PDB file of C-alpha atoms and ligand atoms in Angstrom:
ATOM      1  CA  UNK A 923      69.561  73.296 162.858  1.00  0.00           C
ATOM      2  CA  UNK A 924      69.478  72.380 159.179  1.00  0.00           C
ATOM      3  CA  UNK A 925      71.595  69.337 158.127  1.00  0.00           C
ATOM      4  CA  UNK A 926      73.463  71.754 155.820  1.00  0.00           C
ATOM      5  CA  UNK A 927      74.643  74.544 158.695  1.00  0.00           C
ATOM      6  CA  UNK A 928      75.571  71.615 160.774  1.00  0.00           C
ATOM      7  CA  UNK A 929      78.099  70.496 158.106  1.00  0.00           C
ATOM      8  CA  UNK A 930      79.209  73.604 157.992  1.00  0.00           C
ATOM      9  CA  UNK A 931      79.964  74.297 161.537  1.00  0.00           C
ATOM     10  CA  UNK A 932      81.468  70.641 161.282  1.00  0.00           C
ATOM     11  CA  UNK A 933      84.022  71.753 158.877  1.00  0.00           C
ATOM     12  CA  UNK A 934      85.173  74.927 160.665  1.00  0.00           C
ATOM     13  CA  UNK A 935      85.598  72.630 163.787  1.00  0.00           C
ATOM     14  CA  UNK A 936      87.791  70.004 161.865  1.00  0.00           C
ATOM     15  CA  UNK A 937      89.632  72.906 160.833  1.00  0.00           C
ATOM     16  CA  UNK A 938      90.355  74.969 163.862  1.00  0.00           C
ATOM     17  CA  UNK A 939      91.263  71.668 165.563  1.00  0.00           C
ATOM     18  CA  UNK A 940      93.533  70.455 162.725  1.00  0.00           C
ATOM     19  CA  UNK A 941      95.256  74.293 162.157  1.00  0.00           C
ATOM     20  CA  UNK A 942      94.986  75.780 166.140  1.00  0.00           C
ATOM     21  CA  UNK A 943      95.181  79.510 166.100  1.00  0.00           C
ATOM     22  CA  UNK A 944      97.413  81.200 168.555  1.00  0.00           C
ATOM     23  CA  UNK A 945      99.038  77.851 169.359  1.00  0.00           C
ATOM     24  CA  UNK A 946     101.822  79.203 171.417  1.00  0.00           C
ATOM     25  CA  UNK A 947     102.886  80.209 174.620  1.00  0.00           C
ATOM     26  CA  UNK A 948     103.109  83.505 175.340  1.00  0.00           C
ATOM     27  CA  UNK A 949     106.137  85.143 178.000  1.00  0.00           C
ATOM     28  CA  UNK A 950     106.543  85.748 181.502  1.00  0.00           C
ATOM     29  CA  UNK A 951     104.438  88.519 181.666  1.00  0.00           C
ATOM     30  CA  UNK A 952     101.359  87.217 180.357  1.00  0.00           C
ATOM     31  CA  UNK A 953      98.794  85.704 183.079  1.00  0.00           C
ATOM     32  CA  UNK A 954      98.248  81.743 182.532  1.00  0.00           C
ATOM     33  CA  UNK A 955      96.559  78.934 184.073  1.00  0.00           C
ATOM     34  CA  UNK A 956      96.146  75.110 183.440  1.00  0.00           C
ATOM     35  CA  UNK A 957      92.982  73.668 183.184  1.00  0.00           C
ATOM     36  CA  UNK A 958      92.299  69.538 182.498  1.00  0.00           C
ATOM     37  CA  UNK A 959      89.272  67.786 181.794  1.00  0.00           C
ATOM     38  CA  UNK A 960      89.565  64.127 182.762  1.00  0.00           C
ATOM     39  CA  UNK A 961      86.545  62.949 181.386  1.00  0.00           C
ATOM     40  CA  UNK A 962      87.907  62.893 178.041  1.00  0.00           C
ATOM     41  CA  UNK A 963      91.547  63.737 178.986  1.00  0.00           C
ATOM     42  CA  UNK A 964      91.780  67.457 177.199  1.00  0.00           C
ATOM     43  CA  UNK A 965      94.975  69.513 179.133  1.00  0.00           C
ATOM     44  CA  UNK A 966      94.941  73.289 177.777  1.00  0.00           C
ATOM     45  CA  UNK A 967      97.198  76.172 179.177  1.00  0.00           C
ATOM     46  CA  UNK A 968      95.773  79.485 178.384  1.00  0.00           C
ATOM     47  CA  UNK A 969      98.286  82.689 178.234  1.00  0.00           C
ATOM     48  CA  UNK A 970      96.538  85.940 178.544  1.00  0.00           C
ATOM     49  CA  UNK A 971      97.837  89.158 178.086  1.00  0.00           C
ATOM     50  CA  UNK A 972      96.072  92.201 179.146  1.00  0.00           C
ATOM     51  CA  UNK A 973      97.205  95.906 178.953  1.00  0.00           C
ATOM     52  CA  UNK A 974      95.296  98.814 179.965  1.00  0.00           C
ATOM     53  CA  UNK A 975      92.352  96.153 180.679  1.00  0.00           C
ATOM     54  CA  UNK A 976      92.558  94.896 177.013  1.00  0.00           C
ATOM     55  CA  UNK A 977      93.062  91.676 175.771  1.00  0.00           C
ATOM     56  CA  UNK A 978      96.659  92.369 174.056  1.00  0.00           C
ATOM     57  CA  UNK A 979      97.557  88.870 173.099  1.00  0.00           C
ATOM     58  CA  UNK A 980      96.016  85.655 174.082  1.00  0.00           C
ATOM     59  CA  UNK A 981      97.295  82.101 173.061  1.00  0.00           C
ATOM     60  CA  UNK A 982      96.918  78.271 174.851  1.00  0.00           C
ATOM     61  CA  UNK A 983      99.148  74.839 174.320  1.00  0.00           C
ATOM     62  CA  UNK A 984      97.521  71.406 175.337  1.00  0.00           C
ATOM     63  CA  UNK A 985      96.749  68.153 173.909  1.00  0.00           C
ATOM     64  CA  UNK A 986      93.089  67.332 173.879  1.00  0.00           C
ATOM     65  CA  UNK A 987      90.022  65.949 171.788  1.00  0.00           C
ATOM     66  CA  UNK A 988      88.957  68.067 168.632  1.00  0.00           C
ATOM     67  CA  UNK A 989      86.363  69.922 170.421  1.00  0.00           C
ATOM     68  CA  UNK A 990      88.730  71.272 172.813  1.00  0.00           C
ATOM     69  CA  UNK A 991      91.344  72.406 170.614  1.00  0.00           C
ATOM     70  CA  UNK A 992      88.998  73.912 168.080  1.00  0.00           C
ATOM     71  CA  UNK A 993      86.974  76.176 171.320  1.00  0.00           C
ATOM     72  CA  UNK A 994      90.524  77.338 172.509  1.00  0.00           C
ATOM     73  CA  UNK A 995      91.264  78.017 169.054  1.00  0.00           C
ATOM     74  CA  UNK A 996      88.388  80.051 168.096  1.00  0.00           C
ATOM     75  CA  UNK A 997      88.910  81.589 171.690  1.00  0.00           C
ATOM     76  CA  UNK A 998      91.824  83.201 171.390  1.00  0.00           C
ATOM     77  CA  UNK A 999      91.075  84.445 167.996  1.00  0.00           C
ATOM     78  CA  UNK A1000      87.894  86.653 169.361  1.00  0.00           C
ATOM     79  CA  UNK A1001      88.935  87.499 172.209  1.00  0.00           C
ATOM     80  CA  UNK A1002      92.305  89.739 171.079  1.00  0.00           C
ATOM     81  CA  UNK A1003      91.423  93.222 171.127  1.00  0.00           C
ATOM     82  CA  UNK A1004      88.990  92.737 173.694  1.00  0.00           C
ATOM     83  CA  UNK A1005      88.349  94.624 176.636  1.00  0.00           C
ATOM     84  CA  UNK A1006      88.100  92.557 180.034  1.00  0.00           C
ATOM     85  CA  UNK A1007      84.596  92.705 180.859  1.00  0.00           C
ATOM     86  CA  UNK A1008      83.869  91.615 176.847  1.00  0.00           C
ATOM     87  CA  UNK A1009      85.778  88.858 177.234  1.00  0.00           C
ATOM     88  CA  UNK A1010      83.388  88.088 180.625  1.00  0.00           C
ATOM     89  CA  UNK A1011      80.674  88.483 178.453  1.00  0.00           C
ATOM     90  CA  UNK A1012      81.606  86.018 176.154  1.00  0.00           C
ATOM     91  CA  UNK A1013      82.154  83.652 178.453  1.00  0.00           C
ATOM     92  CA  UNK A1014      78.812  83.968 179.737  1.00  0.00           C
ATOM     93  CA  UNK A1015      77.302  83.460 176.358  1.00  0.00           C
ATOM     94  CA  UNK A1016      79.171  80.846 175.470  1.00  0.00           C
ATOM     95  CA  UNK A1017      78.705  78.986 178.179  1.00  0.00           C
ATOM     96  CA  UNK A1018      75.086  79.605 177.617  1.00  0.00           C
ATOM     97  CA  UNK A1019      75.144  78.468 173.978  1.00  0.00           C
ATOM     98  CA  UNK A1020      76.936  74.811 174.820  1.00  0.00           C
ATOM     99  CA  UNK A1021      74.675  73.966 177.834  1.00  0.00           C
ATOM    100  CA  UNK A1022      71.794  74.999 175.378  1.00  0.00           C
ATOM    101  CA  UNK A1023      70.355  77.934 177.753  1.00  0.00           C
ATOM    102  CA  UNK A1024      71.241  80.077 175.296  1.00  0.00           C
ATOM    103  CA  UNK A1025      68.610  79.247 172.400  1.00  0.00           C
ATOM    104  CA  UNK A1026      66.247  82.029 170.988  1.00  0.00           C
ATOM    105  CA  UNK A1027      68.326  84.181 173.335  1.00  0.00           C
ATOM    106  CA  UNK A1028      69.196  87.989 172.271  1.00  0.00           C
ATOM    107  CA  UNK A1029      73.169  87.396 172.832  1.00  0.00           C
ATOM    108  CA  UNK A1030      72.884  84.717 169.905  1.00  0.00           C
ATOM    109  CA  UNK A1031      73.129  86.835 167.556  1.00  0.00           C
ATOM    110  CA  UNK A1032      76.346  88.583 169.058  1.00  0.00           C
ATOM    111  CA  UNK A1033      77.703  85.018 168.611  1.00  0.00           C
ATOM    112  CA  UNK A1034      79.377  85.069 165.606  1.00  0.00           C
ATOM    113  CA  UNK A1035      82.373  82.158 164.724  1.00  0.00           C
ATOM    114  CA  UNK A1036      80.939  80.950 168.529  1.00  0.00           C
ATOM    115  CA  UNK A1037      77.764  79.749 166.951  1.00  0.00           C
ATOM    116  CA  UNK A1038      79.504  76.574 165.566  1.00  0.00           C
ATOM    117  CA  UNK A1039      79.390  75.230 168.650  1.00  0.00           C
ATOM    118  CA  UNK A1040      75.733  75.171 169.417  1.00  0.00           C
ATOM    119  CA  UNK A1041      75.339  71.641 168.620  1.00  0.00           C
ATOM    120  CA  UNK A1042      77.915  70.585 171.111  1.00  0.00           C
ATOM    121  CA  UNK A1043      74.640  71.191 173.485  1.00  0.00           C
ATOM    122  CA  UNK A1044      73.108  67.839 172.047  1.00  0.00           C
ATOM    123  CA  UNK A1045      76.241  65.968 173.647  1.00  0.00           C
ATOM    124  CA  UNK A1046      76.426  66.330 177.668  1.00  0.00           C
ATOM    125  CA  UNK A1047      80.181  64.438 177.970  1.00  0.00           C
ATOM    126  CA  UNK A1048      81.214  66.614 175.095  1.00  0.00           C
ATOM    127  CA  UNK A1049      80.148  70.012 176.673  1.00  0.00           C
ATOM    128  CA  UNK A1050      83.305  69.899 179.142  1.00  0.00           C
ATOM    129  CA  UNK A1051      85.762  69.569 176.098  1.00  0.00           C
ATOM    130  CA  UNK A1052      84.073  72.908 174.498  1.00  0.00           C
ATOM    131  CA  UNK A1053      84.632  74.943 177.694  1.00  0.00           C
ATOM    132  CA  UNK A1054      87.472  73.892 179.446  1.00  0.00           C
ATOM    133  CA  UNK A1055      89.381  76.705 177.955  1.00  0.00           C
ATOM    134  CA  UNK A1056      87.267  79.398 179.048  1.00  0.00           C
ATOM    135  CA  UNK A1057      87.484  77.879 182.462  1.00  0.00           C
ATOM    136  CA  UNK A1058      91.105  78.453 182.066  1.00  0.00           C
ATOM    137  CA  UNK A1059      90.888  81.837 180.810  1.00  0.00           C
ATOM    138  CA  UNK A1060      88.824  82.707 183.484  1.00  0.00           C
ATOM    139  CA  UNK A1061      91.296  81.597 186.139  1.00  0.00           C
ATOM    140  CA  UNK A1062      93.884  83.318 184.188  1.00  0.00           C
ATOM    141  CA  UNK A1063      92.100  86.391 184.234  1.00  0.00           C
ATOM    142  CA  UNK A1064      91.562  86.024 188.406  1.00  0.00           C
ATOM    143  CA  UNK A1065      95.048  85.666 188.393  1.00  0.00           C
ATOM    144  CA  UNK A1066      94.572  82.193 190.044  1.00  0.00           C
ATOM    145  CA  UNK A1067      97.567  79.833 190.624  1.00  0.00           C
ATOM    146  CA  UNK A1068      95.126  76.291 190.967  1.00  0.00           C
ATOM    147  CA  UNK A1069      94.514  74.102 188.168  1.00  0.00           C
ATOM    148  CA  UNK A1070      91.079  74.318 186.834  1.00  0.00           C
ATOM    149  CA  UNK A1071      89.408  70.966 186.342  1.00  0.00           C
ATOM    150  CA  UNK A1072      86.020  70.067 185.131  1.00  0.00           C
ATOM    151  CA  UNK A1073      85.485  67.715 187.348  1.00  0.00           C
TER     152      UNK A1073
HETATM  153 ZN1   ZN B  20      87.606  66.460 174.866  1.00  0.00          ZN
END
């Protein structure tokens, strides 16, 4: 990764986590699940809600690192308008993409605003912050009443 792509995936970081999209909670209706990482002592609650097996509206609340808010942030923006199994998908690859299995990989290109991320791969403790949410989401999804930890 070039010096000057890494700055720029810096900034959009610093910005998502200083500005958090979709920074709300969402009503009863909506699925949601809690998810911590006490590594680094990120909390995120993830509100999904899904109609006709698309993402209608998805937002999160928490207190966490800059990493963490930024991922949920950028999250919830790709995901609306999603169908179920895209928002699987995405999961996968960004999961994928932070634990660096992802590189030279077809899906990369599919990343889009994701892709700022990729460097968290050089930085094992930091990896947890980056996907906490989607661990959430995913419980939120499965409908499941258990916080998700990443320990
Ligand atoms: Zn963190």
């Amino acid at each position: 990764m070039s010096d000057e792509l890494r700055d720029l995936y810096q900034d959009v970081i610093i910005e998502h986590s200083k500005r958090p999209r979709n920074f709300r909670e969402l009503g009863s209706e909506a699925h949601k699940a809690e998810g911590y990482n006490p590594l680094c002592g990120d909390e995120v609650t993830v509100y999904i809600d899904i109609e006709n097996d698309m993402v209608k509206d998805v937002s999160f609340k928490g207190s966490g690192c800059a990493i963490s808010t930024a991922s949920a942030s950028v999250m919830t923006e790709l995901l609306k308008g999603k169908s179920r199994a895209e928002a699987e998908g995405l999961f996968k690859t960004f999961h994928d993409l932070v634990t660096g299995r992802g590189k030279n990989g077809a899906d990369m290109e599919n990343l889009g605003k994701l892709a700022v991320f990729a460097g968290v791969s050089e930085f094992p403790t930091r990896v947890k912050c980056a996907v906490l949410c989607w661990h959430t989401l995913r419980a939120a999804l499965e409908g499941k009443g258990e916080a998700v930890t990443t320990e």
